[in-house]
């Protein structure tokens, strides 16, 4: 049976846990033999969106480009995992309306916690004005209104967050439940 494509769209503040969850999901789905691709905001900006800045207009263009590529992958049966701040509601909603199997995952952690994690040292630079238009500090982040999943990374472990998404995919019939996949393999060996 050919796998179904989907777009798992992880949105949230810098340092909330998007990349970490995306990598965890990728690892687990690859282990289960699904075709996947990860589109990470930081990497996309050095290739597909090179030259774009952080104005609302440029951020929206960036998100639409990622959405376009994710949709190409998804409609060819690949599970596209997107990790991008994608701070504006409207453009995320637009993608939800115009694509199939779009799963919005709100990777939630308070600004204080994200700032204390400061994984890339960017918050410190934003606070001292070395970086302008920094989401959460000097630029808005609009929380998802009706996300399919909320991963609360202050309360849950990385493994719990990854499981939450996998369980949703299983419940939607987009991937085979792990136990079923396991018994299927067993029956045929
Ligand atoms: P983002 O991609 O959102 O900027 P990262 O994934 O780069 O964030 O960094 C998130 C940080 O938070 C990592 O150091 C990660 O280990 C930590 N973390 C703690 N708990 C979680 C969790 N439940 N899910 C994801 N990351 C977590």
PDB file of C-alpha atoms and ligand atoms in Angstrom:
ATOM      1  CA  UNK A   1       0.000   0.000   0.000  1.00  0.00           C
ATOM      2  CA  UNK A   2       1.331   3.394  -0.975  1.00  0.00           C
ATOM      3  CA  UNK A   3       1.713   5.736   1.961  1.00  0.00           C
ATOM      4  CA  UNK A   4      -0.378   8.892   2.205  1.00  0.00           C
ATOM      5  CA  UNK A   5       1.325  12.248   2.173  1.00  0.00           C
ATOM      6  CA  UNK A   6       0.857  14.832   4.877  1.00  0.00           C
ATOM      7  CA  UNK A   7       2.260  18.129   6.048  1.00  0.00           C
ATOM      8  CA  UNK A   8       3.221  18.260   9.710  1.00  0.00           C
ATOM      9  CA  UNK A   9       3.642  21.965  10.355  1.00  0.00           C
ATOM     10  CA  UNK A  10       5.475  22.777  13.594  1.00  0.00           C
ATOM     11  CA  UNK A  11       5.044  26.431  14.577  1.00  0.00           C
ATOM     12  CA  UNK A  12       6.250  28.244  17.686  1.00  0.00           C
ATOM     13  CA  UNK A  13       8.782  30.616  19.157  1.00  0.00           C
ATOM     14  CA  UNK A  14      12.499  30.211  18.587  1.00  0.00           C
ATOM     15  CA  UNK A  15      13.710  27.655  21.118  1.00  0.00           C
ATOM     16  CA  UNK A  16      10.250  26.180  21.698  1.00  0.00           C
ATOM     17  CA  UNK A  17      11.373  22.782  20.348  1.00  0.00           C
ATOM     18  CA  UNK A  18      10.335  22.638  16.682  1.00  0.00           C
ATOM     19  CA  UNK A  19      13.633  21.340  15.278  1.00  0.00           C
ATOM     20  CA  UNK A  20      14.053  18.847  18.111  1.00  0.00           C
ATOM     21  CA  UNK A  21      10.548  17.417  17.630  1.00  0.00           C
ATOM     22  CA  UNK A  22      10.951  17.417  13.823  1.00  0.00           C
ATOM     23  CA  UNK A  23      14.149  15.384  14.134  1.00  0.00           C
ATOM     24  CA  UNK A  24      12.563  12.986  16.615  1.00  0.00           C
ATOM     25  CA  UNK A  25       9.583  12.482  14.330  1.00  0.00           C
ATOM     26  CA  UNK A  26      11.805  11.998  11.275  1.00  0.00           C
ATOM     27  CA  UNK A  27      13.848   9.376  13.077  1.00  0.00           C
ATOM     28  CA  UNK A  28      10.793   7.435  14.213  1.00  0.00           C
ATOM     29  CA  UNK A  29       9.004   7.602  10.851  1.00  0.00           C
ATOM     30  CA  UNK A  30      12.152   6.513   8.999  1.00  0.00           C
ATOM     31  CA  UNK A  31      12.454   3.611  11.408  1.00  0.00           C
ATOM     32  CA  UNK A  32       8.915   2.633  10.396  1.00  0.00           C
ATOM     33  CA  UNK A  33       9.916   2.879   6.707  1.00  0.00           C
ATOM     34  CA  UNK A  34       7.911   5.984   5.794  1.00  0.00           C
ATOM     35  CA  UNK A  35       9.171   8.409   3.167  1.00  0.00           C
ATOM     36  CA  UNK A  36       9.699  11.751   4.853  1.00  0.00           C
ATOM     37  CA  UNK A  37      11.407  15.065   4.298  1.00  0.00           C
ATOM     38  CA  UNK A  38      12.243  17.738   6.860  1.00  0.00           C
ATOM     39  CA  UNK A  39      11.997  21.391   5.884  1.00  0.00           C
ATOM     40  CA  UNK A  40      13.690  23.339   8.648  1.00  0.00           C
ATOM     41  CA  UNK A  41      13.226  27.102   8.661  1.00  0.00           C
ATOM     42  CA  UNK A  42      16.871  27.857   9.314  1.00  0.00           C
ATOM     43  CA  UNK A  43      18.035  25.685   6.412  1.00  0.00           C
ATOM     44  CA  UNK A  44      15.289  26.901   4.073  1.00  0.00           C
ATOM     45  CA  UNK A  45      16.408  30.475   4.638  1.00  0.00           C
ATOM     46  CA  UNK A  46      19.908  29.663   3.390  1.00  0.00           C
ATOM     47  CA  UNK A  47      18.578  28.107   0.163  1.00  0.00           C
ATOM     48  CA  UNK A  48      14.978  28.529  -0.952  1.00  0.00           C
ATOM     49  CA  UNK A  49      14.472  31.865   0.792  1.00  0.00           C
ATOM     50  CA  UNK A  50      17.971  33.290   0.613  1.00  0.00           C
ATOM     51  CA  UNK A  51      17.809  37.073   0.582  1.00  0.00           C
ATOM     52  CA  UNK A  52      14.479  37.338   2.359  1.00  0.00           C
ATOM     53  CA  UNK A  53      14.374  39.344   5.573  1.00  0.00           C
ATOM     54  CA  UNK A  54      12.101  39.365   8.587  1.00  0.00           C
ATOM     55  CA  UNK A  55       9.427  41.911   7.690  1.00  0.00           C
ATOM     56  CA  UNK A  56       5.877  40.583   7.734  1.00  0.00           C
ATOM     57  CA  UNK A  57       5.891  40.544   3.948  1.00  0.00           C
ATOM     58  CA  UNK A  58       9.140  38.550   3.720  1.00  0.00           C
ATOM     59  CA  UNK A  59       8.089  36.166   6.482  1.00  0.00           C
ATOM     60  CA  UNK A  60       4.827  35.487   4.649  1.00  0.00           C
ATOM     61  CA  UNK A  61       6.693  34.849   1.381  1.00  0.00           C
ATOM     62  CA  UNK A  62       9.030  32.469   3.218  1.00  0.00           C
ATOM     63  CA  UNK A  63       6.125  30.539   4.732  1.00  0.00           C
ATOM     64  CA  UNK A  64       4.270  30.348   1.413  1.00  0.00           C
ATOM     65  CA  UNK A  65       7.415  28.984  -0.277  1.00  0.00           C
ATOM     66  CA  UNK A  66       7.862  26.336   2.392  1.00  0.00           C
ATOM     67  CA  UNK A  67       4.169  25.499   2.074  1.00  0.00           C
ATOM     68  CA  UNK A  68       4.500  25.176  -1.692  1.00  0.00           C
ATOM     69  CA  UNK A  69       7.378  22.709  -1.416  1.00  0.00           C
ATOM     70  CA  UNK A  70       5.728  20.804   1.439  1.00  0.00           C
ATOM     71  CA  UNK A  71       2.617  20.450  -0.694  1.00  0.00           C
ATOM     72  CA  UNK A  72       4.597  19.112  -3.666  1.00  0.00           C
ATOM     73  CA  UNK A  73       6.119  16.489  -1.396  1.00  0.00           C
ATOM     74  CA  UNK A  74       2.862  15.648   0.314  1.00  0.00           C
ATOM     75  CA  UNK A  75       0.877  15.172  -2.885  1.00  0.00           C
ATOM     76  CA  UNK A  76       3.541  12.691  -3.980  1.00  0.00           C
ATOM     77  CA  UNK A  77       2.955  10.603  -0.894  1.00  0.00           C
ATOM     78  CA  UNK A  78       5.737  11.973   1.281  1.00  0.00           C
ATOM     79  CA  UNK A  79       5.286  13.127   4.854  1.00  0.00           C
ATOM     80  CA  UNK A  80       6.713  16.651   4.927  1.00  0.00           C
ATOM     81  CA  UNK A  81       7.792  17.796   8.371  1.00  0.00           C
ATOM     82  CA  UNK A  82       8.125  21.568   8.608  1.00  0.00           C
ATOM     83  CA  UNK A  83       9.858  23.346  11.488  1.00  0.00           C
ATOM     84  CA  UNK A  84       9.391  27.078  11.026  1.00  0.00           C
ATOM     85  CA  UNK A  85       8.467  29.873  13.421  1.00  0.00           C
ATOM     86  CA  UNK A  86       5.763  30.940  10.940  1.00  0.00           C
ATOM     87  CA  UNK A  87       4.443  33.629  13.285  1.00  0.00           C
ATOM     88  CA  UNK A  88       1.391  34.800  11.360  1.00  0.00           C
ATOM     89  CA  UNK A  89      -1.959  33.076  11.674  1.00  0.00           C
ATOM     90  CA  UNK A  90      -3.400  34.120   8.356  1.00  0.00           C
ATOM     91  CA  UNK A  91      -0.774  32.549   6.132  1.00  0.00           C
ATOM     92  CA  UNK A  92      -0.802  29.325   8.187  1.00  0.00           C
ATOM     93  CA  UNK A  93      -4.596  29.220   7.806  1.00  0.00           C
ATOM     94  CA  UNK A  94      -4.239  29.846   4.080  1.00  0.00           C
ATOM     95  CA  UNK A  95      -1.994  26.781   3.802  1.00  0.00           C
ATOM     96  CA  UNK A  96      -4.401  24.721   5.893  1.00  0.00           C
ATOM     97  CA  UNK A  97      -7.224  25.626   3.503  1.00  0.00           C
ATOM     98  CA  UNK A  98      -5.297  25.029   0.282  1.00  0.00           C
ATOM     99  CA  UNK A  99      -3.458  21.784   1.064  1.00  0.00           C
ATOM    100  CA  UNK A 100      -4.474  18.274   2.071  1.00  0.00           C
ATOM    101  CA  UNK A 101      -3.622  16.584   5.375  1.00  0.00           C
ATOM    102  CA  UNK A 102      -2.183  19.779   6.841  1.00  0.00           C
ATOM    103  CA  UNK A 103      -1.521  19.186  10.529  1.00  0.00           C
ATOM    104  CA  UNK A 104      -0.768  22.312  12.512  1.00  0.00           C
ATOM    105  CA  UNK A 105       1.311  21.534  15.585  1.00  0.00           C
ATOM    106  CA  UNK A 106       1.705  24.357  18.064  1.00  0.00           C
ATOM    107  CA  UNK A 107       5.042  23.808  19.797  1.00  0.00           C
ATOM    108  CA  UNK A 108       4.350  25.809  22.921  1.00  0.00           C
ATOM    109  CA  UNK A 109       6.706  27.142  25.560  1.00  0.00           C
ATOM    110  CA  UNK A 110       6.663  30.497  27.307  1.00  0.00           C
ATOM    111  CA  UNK A 111       8.915  33.252  26.078  1.00  0.00           C
ATOM    112  CA  UNK A 112      10.756  33.137  29.424  1.00  0.00           C
ATOM    113  CA  UNK A 113      11.586  29.450  28.989  1.00  0.00           C
ATOM    114  CA  UNK A 114      12.585  29.840  25.330  1.00  0.00           C
ATOM    115  CA  UNK A 115      14.783  32.727  26.322  1.00  0.00           C
ATOM    116  CA  UNK A 116      16.391  30.785  29.153  1.00  0.00           C
ATOM    117  CA  UNK A 117      17.092  27.889  26.750  1.00  0.00           C
ATOM    118  CA  UNK A 118      18.540  30.356  24.210  1.00  0.00           C
ATOM    119  CA  UNK A 119      19.710  27.431  22.076  1.00  0.00           C
ATOM    120  CA  UNK A 120      21.332  29.599  19.427  1.00  0.00           C
ATOM    121  CA  UNK A 121      22.215  32.625  21.557  1.00  0.00           C
ATOM    122  CA  UNK A 122      19.764  34.700  19.537  1.00  0.00           C
ATOM    123  CA  UNK A 123      17.627  36.005  22.422  1.00  0.00           C
ATOM    124  CA  UNK A 124      20.673  37.597  24.030  1.00  0.00           C
ATOM    125  CA  UNK A 125      21.449  39.342  20.757  1.00  0.00           C
ATOM    126  CA  UNK A 126      17.817  40.402  20.317  1.00  0.00           C
ATOM    127  CA  UNK A 127      17.755  41.884  23.849  1.00  0.00           C
ATOM    128  CA  UNK A 128      20.848  43.956  23.182  1.00  0.00           C
ATOM    129  CA  UNK A 129      19.475  45.106  19.843  1.00  0.00           C
ATOM    130  CA  UNK A 130      22.015  43.218  17.740  1.00  0.00           C
ATOM    131  CA  UNK A 131      19.125  41.444  15.997  1.00  0.00           C
ATOM    132  CA  UNK A 132      16.017  43.377  14.973  1.00  0.00           C
ATOM    133  CA  UNK A 133      12.527  41.999  14.313  1.00  0.00           C
ATOM    134  CA  UNK A 134      13.067  39.045  16.623  1.00  0.00           C
ATOM    135  CA  UNK A 135       9.903  37.022  17.202  1.00  0.00           C
ATOM    136  CA  UNK A 136       8.638  37.330  20.759  1.00  0.00           C
ATOM    137  CA  UNK A 137      10.944  40.261  21.575  1.00  0.00           C
ATOM    138  CA  UNK A 138      10.557  42.853  18.865  1.00  0.00           C
ATOM    139  CA  UNK A 139       8.202  41.079  16.460  1.00  0.00           C
ATOM    140  CA  UNK A 140       4.823  39.390  17.012  1.00  0.00           C
ATOM    141  CA  UNK A 141       3.989  35.714  17.345  1.00  0.00           C
ATOM    142  CA  UNK A 142       0.340  34.904  16.717  1.00  0.00           C
ATOM    143  CA  UNK A 143      -0.677  31.706  18.486  1.00  0.00           C
ATOM    144  CA  UNK A 144      -2.596  29.132  16.450  1.00  0.00           C
ATOM    145  CA  UNK A 145      -6.352  29.431  16.988  1.00  0.00           C
ATOM    146  CA  UNK A 146      -7.298  25.846  16.290  1.00  0.00           C
ATOM    147  CA  UNK A 147      -4.167  23.692  16.037  1.00  0.00           C
ATOM    148  CA  UNK A 148      -4.571  19.953  15.501  1.00  0.00           C
ATOM    149  CA  UNK A 149      -1.957  19.308  18.211  1.00  0.00           C
ATOM    150  CA  UNK A 150      -0.364  21.325  21.019  1.00  0.00           C
ATOM    151  CA  UNK A 151       3.022  20.104  22.261  1.00  0.00           C
ATOM    152  CA  UNK A 152       3.739  21.761  25.579  1.00  0.00           C
ATOM    153  CA  UNK A 153       7.484  21.425  25.765  1.00  0.00           C
ATOM    154  CA  UNK A 154       7.787  22.855  29.279  1.00  0.00           C
ATOM    155  CA  UNK A 155       5.680  20.033  30.706  1.00  0.00           C
ATOM    156  CA  UNK A 156       6.301  17.164  28.299  1.00  0.00           C
ATOM    157  CA  UNK A 157       9.478  15.359  27.353  1.00  0.00           C
ATOM    158  CA  UNK A 158      10.720  15.283  23.759  1.00  0.00           C
ATOM    159  CA  UNK A 159       9.591  11.634  23.530  1.00  0.00           C
ATOM    160  CA  UNK A 160       6.079  12.516  24.754  1.00  0.00           C
ATOM    161  CA  UNK A 161       5.791  15.306  22.178  1.00  0.00           C
ATOM    162  CA  UNK A 162       6.933  13.028  19.355  1.00  0.00           C
ATOM    163  CA  UNK A 163       4.457  10.347  20.514  1.00  0.00           C
ATOM    164  CA  UNK A 164       1.631  12.880  20.560  1.00  0.00           C
ATOM    165  CA  UNK A 165       2.175  13.604  16.867  1.00  0.00           C
ATOM    166  CA  UNK A 166       2.605   9.935  15.958  1.00  0.00           C
ATOM    167  CA  UNK A 167      -0.625   9.061  17.766  1.00  0.00           C
ATOM    168  CA  UNK A 168      -2.462  11.773  15.865  1.00  0.00           C
ATOM    169  CA  UNK A 169      -1.128  10.439  12.544  1.00  0.00           C
ATOM    170  CA  UNK A 170      -2.213   6.944  13.562  1.00  0.00           C
ATOM    171  CA  UNK A 171      -5.683   8.125  14.596  1.00  0.00           C
ATOM    172  CA  UNK A 172      -6.091   9.894  11.239  1.00  0.00           C
ATOM    173  CA  UNK A 173      -5.085   6.722   9.392  1.00  0.00           C
ATOM    174  CA  UNK A 174      -2.068   8.474   7.885  1.00  0.00           C
ATOM    175  CA  UNK A 175       0.327   5.915   9.322  1.00  0.00           C
ATOM    176  CA  UNK A 176      -0.293   2.389  10.538  1.00  0.00           C
ATOM    177  CA  UNK A 177      -0.429   2.036  14.342  1.00  0.00           C
ATOM    178  CA  UNK A 178       2.919   0.750  15.490  1.00  0.00           C
ATOM    179  CA  UNK A 179       1.531  -2.394  17.093  1.00  0.00           C
ATOM    180  CA  UNK A 180      -0.450  -3.177  13.909  1.00  0.00           C
ATOM    181  CA  UNK A 181       2.609  -2.584  11.746  1.00  0.00           C
ATOM    182  CA  UNK A 182       4.533  -4.906  14.004  1.00  0.00           C
ATOM    183  CA  UNK A 183       1.947  -7.702  13.909  1.00  0.00           C
ATOM    184  CA  UNK A 184       1.663  -7.256  10.112  1.00  0.00           C
ATOM    185  CA  UNK A 185       5.397  -7.896   9.798  1.00  0.00           C
ATOM    186  CA  UNK A 186       5.127 -10.847  12.147  1.00  0.00           C
ATOM    187  CA  UNK A 187       2.281 -12.442  10.164  1.00  0.00           C
ATOM    188  CA  UNK A 188       4.363 -12.382   7.024  1.00  0.00           C
ATOM    189  CA  UNK A 189       7.574 -13.701   8.394  1.00  0.00           C
TER     190      UNK A 189
HETATM  191  P1  LIG B   1      13.281  25.597  17.788  1.00  0.00           P
HETATM  192  O1  LIG B   1      13.538  24.706  16.608  1.00  0.00           O
HETATM  193  O2  LIG B   1      11.840  25.721  18.126  1.00  0.00           O
HETATM  194  O3  LIG B   1      13.977  26.911  17.670  1.00  0.00           O
HETATM  195  P2  LIG B   1      15.047  23.769  19.144  1.00  0.00           P
HETATM  196  O4  LIG B   1      14.427  22.442  18.845  1.00  0.00           O
HETATM  197  O5  LIG B   1      16.230  24.196  18.327  1.00  0.00           O
HETATM  198  O6  LIG B   1      13.908  24.895  19.069  1.00  0.00           O
HETATM  199  O7  LIG B   1      15.469  23.848  20.687  1.00  0.00           O
HETATM  200  C1  LIG B   1      14.597  23.441  21.713  1.00  0.00           C
HETATM  201  C2  LIG B   1      15.382  23.147  22.979  1.00  0.00           C
HETATM  202  O8  LIG B   1      14.468  22.768  23.997  1.00  0.00           O
HETATM  203  C3  LIG B   1      16.377  21.998  22.812  1.00  0.00           C
HETATM  204  O9  LIG B   1      17.544  22.276  23.546  1.00  0.00           O
HETATM  205  C4  LIG B   1      15.610  20.804  23.427  1.00  0.00           C
HETATM  206  O10 LIG B   1      16.467  19.810  23.921  1.00  0.00           O
HETATM  207  C5  LIG B   1      14.833  21.483  24.533  1.00  0.00           C
HETATM  208  N1  LIG B   1      13.584  20.776  24.918  1.00  0.00           N
HETATM  209  C6  LIG B   1      13.230  20.478  26.194  1.00  0.00           C
HETATM  210  N2  LIG B   1      12.056  19.812  26.233  1.00  0.00           N
HETATM  211  C7  LIG B   1      11.658  19.680  24.950  1.00  0.00           C
HETATM  212  C8  LIG B   1      10.522  19.068  24.341  1.00  0.00           C
HETATM  213  N3  LIG B   1       9.564  18.477  25.064  1.00  0.00           N
HETATM  214  N4  LIG B   1      10.427  19.109  23.004  1.00  0.00           N
HETATM  215  C9  LIG B   1      11.381  19.720  22.261  1.00  0.00           C
HETATM  216  N5  LIG B   1      12.485  20.319  22.764  1.00  0.00           N
HETATM  217  C10 LIG B   1      12.634  20.306  24.112  1.00  0.00           C
END
